XYZ file of C-alpha atoms in Angstrom:
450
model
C 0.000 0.000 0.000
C 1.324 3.585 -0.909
C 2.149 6.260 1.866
C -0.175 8.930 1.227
C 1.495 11.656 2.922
C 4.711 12.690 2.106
C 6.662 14.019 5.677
C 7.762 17.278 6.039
C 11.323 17.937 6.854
C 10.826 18.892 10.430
C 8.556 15.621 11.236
C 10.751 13.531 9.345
C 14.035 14.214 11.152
C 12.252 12.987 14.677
C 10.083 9.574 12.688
C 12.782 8.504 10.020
C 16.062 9.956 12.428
C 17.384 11.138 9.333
C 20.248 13.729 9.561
C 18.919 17.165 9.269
C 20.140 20.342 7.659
C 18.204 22.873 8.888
C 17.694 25.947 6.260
C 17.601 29.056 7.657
C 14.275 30.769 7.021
C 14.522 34.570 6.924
C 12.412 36.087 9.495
C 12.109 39.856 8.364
C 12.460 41.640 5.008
C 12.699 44.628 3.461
C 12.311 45.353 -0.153
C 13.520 48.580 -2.136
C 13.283 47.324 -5.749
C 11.339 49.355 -8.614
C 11.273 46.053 -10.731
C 9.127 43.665 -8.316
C 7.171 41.096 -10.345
C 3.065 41.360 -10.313
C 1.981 39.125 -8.049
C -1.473 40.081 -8.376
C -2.249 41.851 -5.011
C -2.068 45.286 -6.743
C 0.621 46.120 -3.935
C 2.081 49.883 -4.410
C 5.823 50.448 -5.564
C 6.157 53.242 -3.333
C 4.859 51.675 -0.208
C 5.237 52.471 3.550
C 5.180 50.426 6.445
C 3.193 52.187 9.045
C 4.259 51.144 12.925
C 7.328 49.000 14.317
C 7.570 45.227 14.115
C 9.789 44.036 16.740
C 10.447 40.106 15.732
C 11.199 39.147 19.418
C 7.644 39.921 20.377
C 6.164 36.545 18.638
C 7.205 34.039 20.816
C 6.900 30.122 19.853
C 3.590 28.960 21.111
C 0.152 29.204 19.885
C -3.933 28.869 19.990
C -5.373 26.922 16.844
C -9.294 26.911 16.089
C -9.392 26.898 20.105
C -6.324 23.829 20.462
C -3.557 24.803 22.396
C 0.063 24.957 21.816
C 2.669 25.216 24.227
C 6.003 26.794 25.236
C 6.542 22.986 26.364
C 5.289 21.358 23.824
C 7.695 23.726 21.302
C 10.458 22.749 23.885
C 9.747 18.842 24.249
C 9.703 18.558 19.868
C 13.005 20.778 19.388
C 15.068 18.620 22.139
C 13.879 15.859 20.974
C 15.094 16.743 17.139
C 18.684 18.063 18.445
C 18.704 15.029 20.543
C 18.073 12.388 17.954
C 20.320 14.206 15.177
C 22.968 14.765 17.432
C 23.080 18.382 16.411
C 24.509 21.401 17.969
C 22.977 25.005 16.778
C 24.232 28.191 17.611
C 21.007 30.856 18.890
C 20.116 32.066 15.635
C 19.199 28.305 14.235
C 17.951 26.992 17.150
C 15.701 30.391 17.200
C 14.636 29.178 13.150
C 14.350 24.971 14.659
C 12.031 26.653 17.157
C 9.116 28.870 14.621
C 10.167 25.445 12.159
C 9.097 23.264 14.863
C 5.905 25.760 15.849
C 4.655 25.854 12.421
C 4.432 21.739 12.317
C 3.190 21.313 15.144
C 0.578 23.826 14.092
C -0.060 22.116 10.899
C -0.575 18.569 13.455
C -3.011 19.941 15.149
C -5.130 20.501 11.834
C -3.967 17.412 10.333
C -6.055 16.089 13.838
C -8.698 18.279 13.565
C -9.425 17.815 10.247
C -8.926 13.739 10.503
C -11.693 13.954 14.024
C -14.118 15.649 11.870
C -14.430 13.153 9.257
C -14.483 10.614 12.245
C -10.841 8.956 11.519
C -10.028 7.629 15.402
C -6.686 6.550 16.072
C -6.349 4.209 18.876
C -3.798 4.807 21.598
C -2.719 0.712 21.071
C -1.720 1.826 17.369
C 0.101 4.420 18.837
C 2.060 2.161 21.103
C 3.045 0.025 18.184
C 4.748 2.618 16.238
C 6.554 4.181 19.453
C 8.287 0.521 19.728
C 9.541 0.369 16.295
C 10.928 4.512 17.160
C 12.200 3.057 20.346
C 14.124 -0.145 18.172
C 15.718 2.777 15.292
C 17.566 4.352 18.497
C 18.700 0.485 19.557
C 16.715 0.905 22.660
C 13.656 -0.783 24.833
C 10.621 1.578 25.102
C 11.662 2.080 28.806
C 15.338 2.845 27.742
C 13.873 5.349 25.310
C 11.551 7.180 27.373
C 14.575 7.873 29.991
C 16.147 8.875 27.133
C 13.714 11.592 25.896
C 13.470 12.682 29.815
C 17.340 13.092 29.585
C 16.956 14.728 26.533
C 14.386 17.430 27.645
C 11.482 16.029 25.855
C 8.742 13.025 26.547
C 6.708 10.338 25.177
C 4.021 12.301 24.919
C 5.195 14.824 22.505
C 6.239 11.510 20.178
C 2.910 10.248 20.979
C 1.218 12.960 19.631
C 3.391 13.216 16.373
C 2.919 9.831 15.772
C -0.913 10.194 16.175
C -1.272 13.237 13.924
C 0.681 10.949 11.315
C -1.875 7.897 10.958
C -4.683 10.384 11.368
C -3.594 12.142 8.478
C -2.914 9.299 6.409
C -5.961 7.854 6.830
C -7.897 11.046 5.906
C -5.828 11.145 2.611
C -6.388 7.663 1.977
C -10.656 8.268 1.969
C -10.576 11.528 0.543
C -7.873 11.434 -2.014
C -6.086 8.429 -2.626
C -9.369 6.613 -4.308
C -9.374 9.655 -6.784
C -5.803 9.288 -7.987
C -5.806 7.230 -11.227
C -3.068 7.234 -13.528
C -3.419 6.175 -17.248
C -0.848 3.870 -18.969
C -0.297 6.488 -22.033
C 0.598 8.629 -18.977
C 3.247 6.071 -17.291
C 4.560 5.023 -20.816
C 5.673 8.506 -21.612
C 7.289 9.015 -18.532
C 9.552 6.071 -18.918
C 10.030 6.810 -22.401
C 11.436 10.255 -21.264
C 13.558 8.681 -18.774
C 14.896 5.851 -21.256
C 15.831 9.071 -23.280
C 17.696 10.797 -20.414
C 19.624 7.920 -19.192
C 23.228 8.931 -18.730
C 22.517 12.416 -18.952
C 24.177 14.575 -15.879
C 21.926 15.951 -12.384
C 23.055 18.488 -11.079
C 22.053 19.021 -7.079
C 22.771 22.917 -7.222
C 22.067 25.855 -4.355
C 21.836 29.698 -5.900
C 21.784 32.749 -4.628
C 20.157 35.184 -7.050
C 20.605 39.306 -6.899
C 18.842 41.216 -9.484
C 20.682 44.230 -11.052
C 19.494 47.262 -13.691
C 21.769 47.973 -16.385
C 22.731 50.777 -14.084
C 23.393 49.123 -11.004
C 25.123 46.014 -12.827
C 28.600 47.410 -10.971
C 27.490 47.947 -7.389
C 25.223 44.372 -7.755
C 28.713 42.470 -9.449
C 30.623 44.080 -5.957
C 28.116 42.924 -3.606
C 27.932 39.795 -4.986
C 31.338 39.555 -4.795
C 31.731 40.200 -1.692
C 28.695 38.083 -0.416
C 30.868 35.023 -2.010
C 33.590 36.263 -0.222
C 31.987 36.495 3.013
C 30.746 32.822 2.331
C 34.274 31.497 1.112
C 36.218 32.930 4.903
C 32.800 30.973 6.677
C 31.825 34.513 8.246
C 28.479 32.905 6.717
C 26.990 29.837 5.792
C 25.387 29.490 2.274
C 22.058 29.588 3.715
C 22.563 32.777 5.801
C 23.946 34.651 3.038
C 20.758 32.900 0.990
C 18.959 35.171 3.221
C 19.949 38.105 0.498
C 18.455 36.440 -2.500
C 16.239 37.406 -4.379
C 15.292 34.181 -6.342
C 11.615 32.265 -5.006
C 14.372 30.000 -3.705
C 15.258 32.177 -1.022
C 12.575 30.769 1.824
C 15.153 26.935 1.401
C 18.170 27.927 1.284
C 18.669 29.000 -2.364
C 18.435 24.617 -2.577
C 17.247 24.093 -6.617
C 17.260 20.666 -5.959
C 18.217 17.985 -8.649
C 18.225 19.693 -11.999
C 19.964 19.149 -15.755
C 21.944 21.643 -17.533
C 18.811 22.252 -20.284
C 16.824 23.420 -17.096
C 19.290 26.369 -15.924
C 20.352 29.633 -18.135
C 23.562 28.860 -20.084
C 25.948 30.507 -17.725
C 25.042 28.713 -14.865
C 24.590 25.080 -16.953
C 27.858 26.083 -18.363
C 29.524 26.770 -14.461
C 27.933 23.431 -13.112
C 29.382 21.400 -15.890
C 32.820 22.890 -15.137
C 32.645 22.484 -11.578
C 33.501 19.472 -9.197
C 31.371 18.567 -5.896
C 31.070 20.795 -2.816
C 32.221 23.938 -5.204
C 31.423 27.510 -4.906
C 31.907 29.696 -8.107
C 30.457 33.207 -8.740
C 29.360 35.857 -9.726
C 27.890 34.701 -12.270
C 25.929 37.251 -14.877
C 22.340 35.504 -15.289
C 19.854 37.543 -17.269
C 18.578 40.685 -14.682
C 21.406 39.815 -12.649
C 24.400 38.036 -10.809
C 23.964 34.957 -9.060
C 26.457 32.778 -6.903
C 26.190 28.584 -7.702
C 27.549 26.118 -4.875
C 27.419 22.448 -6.122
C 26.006 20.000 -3.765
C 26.149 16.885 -5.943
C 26.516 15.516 -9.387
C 24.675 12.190 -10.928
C 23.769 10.508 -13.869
C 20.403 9.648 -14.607
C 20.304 5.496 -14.244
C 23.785 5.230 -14.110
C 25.901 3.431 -11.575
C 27.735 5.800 -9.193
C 30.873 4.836 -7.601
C 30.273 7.157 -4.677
C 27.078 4.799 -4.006
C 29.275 1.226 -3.240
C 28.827 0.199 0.044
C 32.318 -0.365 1.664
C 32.790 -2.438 5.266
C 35.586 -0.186 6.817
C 38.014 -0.821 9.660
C 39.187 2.916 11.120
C 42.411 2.957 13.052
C 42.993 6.197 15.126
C 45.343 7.748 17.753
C 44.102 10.651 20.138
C 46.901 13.430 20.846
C 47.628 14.099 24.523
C 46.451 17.705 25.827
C 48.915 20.426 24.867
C 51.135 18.675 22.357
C 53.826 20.796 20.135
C 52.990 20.993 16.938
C 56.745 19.319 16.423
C 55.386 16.311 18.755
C 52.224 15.833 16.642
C 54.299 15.810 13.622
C 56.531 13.733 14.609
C 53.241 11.151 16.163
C 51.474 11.542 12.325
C 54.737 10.438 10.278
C 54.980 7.316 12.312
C 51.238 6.220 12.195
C 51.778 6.719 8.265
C 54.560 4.536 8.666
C 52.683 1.692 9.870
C 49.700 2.538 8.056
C 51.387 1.629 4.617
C 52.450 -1.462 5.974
C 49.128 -2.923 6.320
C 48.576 -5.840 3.918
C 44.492 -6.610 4.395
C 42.553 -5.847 7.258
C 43.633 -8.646 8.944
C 46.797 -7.031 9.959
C 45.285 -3.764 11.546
C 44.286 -5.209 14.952
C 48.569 -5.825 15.188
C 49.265 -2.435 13.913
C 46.722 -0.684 15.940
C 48.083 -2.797 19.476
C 51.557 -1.677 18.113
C 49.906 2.350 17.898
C 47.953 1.747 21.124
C 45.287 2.915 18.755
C 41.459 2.234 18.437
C 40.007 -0.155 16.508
C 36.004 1.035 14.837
C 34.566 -1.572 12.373
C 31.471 -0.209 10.440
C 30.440 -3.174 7.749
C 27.786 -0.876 5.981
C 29.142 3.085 4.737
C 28.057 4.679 1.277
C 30.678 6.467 -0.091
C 28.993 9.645 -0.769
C 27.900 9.316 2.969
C 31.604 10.049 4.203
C 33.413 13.559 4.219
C 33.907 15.175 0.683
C 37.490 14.669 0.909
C 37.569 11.363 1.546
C 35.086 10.170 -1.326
C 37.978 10.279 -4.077
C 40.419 9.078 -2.121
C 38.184 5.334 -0.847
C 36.493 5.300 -4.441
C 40.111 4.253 -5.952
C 41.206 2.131 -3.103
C 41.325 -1.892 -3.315
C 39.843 -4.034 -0.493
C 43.138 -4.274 2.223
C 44.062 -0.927 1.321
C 44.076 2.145 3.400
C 43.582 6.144 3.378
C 46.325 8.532 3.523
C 45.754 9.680 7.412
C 44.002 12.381 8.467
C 41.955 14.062 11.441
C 42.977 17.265 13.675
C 45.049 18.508 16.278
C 41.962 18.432 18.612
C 40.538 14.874 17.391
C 44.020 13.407 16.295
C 45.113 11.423 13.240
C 42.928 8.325 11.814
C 43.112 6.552 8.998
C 40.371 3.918 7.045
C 41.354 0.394 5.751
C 38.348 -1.090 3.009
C 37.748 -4.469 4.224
C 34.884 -5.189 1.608
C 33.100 -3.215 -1.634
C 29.546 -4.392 -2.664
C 30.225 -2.307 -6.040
C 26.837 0.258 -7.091
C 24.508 -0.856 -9.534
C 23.181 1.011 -12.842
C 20.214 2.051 -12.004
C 16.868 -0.070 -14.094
C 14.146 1.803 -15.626
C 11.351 1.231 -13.395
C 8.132 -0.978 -14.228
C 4.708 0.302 -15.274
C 3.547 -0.789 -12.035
C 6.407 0.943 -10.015
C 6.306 4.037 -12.538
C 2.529 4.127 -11.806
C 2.570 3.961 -8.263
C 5.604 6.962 -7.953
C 3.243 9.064 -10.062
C 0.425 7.909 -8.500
C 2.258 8.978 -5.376
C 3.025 12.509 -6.878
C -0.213 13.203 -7.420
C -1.404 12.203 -4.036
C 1.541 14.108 -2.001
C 0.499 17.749 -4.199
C -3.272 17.265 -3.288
C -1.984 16.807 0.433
C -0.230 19.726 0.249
C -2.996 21.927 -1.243
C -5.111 20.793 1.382
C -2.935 21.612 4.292
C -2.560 24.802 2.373
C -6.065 25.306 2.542
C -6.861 24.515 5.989
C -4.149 27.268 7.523
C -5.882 29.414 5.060
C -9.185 28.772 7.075
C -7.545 28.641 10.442
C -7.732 30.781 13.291
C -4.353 30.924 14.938
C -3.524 33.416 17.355
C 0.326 33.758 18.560
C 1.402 34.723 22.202
């Protein structure tokens, strides 16, 4: 059976304990551009904004249609994300996790709302059920993981209540929209004959950050561009802060364009993208009305195998350096674990080499490629099974160094069926109705703020 909601990023970091990387939304805005698009609202050019707006006056809880949110319940949901993810924000994010994590929960409580009113129940056994198989993702009984969420500043009950809002919802979908969804076979069969056509043909995962310039202001737009890349390049910003400035409908996530191919972007971009490698930053770039800087996420080819998708069983060996060490000691530490690092023949030698480092020994039988540090992808992609990395680390986490103990090589990817093809589109169709409809019932809402 299909899922017939499709997660939203927030929701989906806590149920799926994926990693997160959390775009930062901007809060405020002001706009002094002559050449805004017409969005319809008949909105004058020379506006003014009448009173002051102080942004620290909203504050993360909320009343919806009467349902209560909490300062708690805000609380509960945001230590529970950091704690599953392991992540560590500084206070601007964690203020962005915080209206991120307000605005799902506001969009649960309609998801329950609207699931009670067409009399979709959701029983608290069902509930139970899917808080075990939570509990077993963390490796953990359900009373190992409820200590853990109390140690983590959040509860059951907040889980609970995600959890509940999630069957409700897909329930409702499943009555009211998934028996409408029917997809043709001329439909599917031009699909895959599209992809058949595109096979090989390069993805690009691409983030942008768009300024628009007037032939007259093409100089002072180039400059700040410039030094917006700048600012990005020294890390005095991340790419989604200084995302904050563009002025592309990409702005609201992180300038992300997702997965795209060259024919989809203007010809100075496609042409930048080709010519770039992964995890590269290049700009400015003159786009029609303006500059724009491109960072490269990834790079794929449609149904192709990708060697940064084999699945490698590693062995890492790794010294810690002893508080205060010279930068001459460390040295000197580094050049002889490289020493014995080369001499490894097969992974059956490191546990002698590592007793002979007083090093540690990590096995991990199941790491993607592409899942590992950007530097390191090139490096294990051209390495033999026995072999080992160059060594690396940092003064503070000392030197380490990975030795492939297996390869399960990628696979070209297959055209999918009719059946499969079908149910993805069927899927498609079913996700953008879902979406509408949440749409429309904040539309209706009444939510109040305090």
């Amino acid at each position: 059976m299909k899922s017939l909601k499709k997660a939203r990023p927030i929701r989906a970091m806590v149920l799926a304990l994926g990693s997160a990387a959390i775009a930062t939304a901007a809060l405020a805005q002001t706009v002094e551009d002559q050449s805004l698009p017409d969005v319809g609202l008949n909105i004058p050019k020379n506006l003014q904004i009448f009173g002051k707006r102080d942004p620290n006056v909203r504050k993360a809880t909320a009343i919806v249609n009467d349902a209560v949110i909490t300062g708690t319940d805000v609380d509960q949901r945001v230590n529970l994300i950091l704690a599953a993810n392991t992540l560590k924000l500084n206070e601007r994010e964690l203020a962005t996790l915080r209206l991120q994590v307000l605005g799902s929960l506001i969009d649960e409580t309609l998801e329950l709302q609207e699931a009670k009113a067409a009399d979709i129940k959701v029983t608290p056994e069902e509930v139970d059920q899917r808080l075990v198989l939570v509990a077993k993702n963390f490796n953990k009984s359900l009373p190992e993981f409820r200590a853990f969420l109390r140690n983590a500043g959040s509860s059951d009950r907040s889980l609970r209540r995600q959890i509940e809002a999630e069957l409700a919802w897909n329930r409702y979908l499943r009555r009211r929209i998934g028996s409408l969804i029917n997809v043709g076979d001329a439909e599917v069969k031009s699909i895959l004959a599209r992809l058949e056509a595109q096979k090989g043909q390069t993805e690009f995962h691409v983030k942008e950050i768009y300024l628009r310039a007037t032939p007259e202001q093409q100089a002072q737009v180039f400059a700040e561009t410039r030094a917006l890349m700048q600012e990005i390049q020294s890390g005095k910003r991340s790419f989604e802060q200084a995302a904050e400035r563009s002025e592309a409908t990409t702005k609201a996530v992180g300038g992300d364009l997702g997965w795209v191919k060259a024919d989809q972007l203007p010809e100075t971009l496609a042409q930048a993208a080709s010519e770039m490698g992964i995890n590269q930053l290049a700009g400015p770039i003159e786009v029609p009305g303006g500059f724009s800087i491109l960072y490269v996420v990834d790079k794929r080819k449609v149904l192709t195998a990708d060697a940064r998708d084999a699945v490698l069983s590693l062995r890492q060996v790794s010294i810690a350096f002893p508080k205060g060490i010279t930068e001459a000691e460390a040295s000197k530490r580094v050049s002889a674990f490289a020493t014995a690092i080369r001499s490894i023949r097969g992974c059956g030698e490191v546990q002698k080499v590592a007793a002979e480092l007083q090093a540690e020994v990590v096995d991990n039988d199941s790491v993607k490629i592409r899942q590992l540090p950007p530097q390191l992808q090139e490096m294990l992609a051209s390495l033999n099974v026995g072999e080992a990395t160059q060594p690396f680390g940092s003064p503070t986490d000392g030197v380490r160094s990975l030795v492939v103990c297996g390869r399960a090589e990628a696979e070209a990817g297959d055209l999918p069926g009719m059946e499969q093809m079908r149910n993805q589109m069927e899927q498609q169709a079913i996700n953008l109705r879902a979406d509408h409809k949440l749409r429309d019932l904040r539309r209706d809402a009444i939510i109040e703020y305090r």
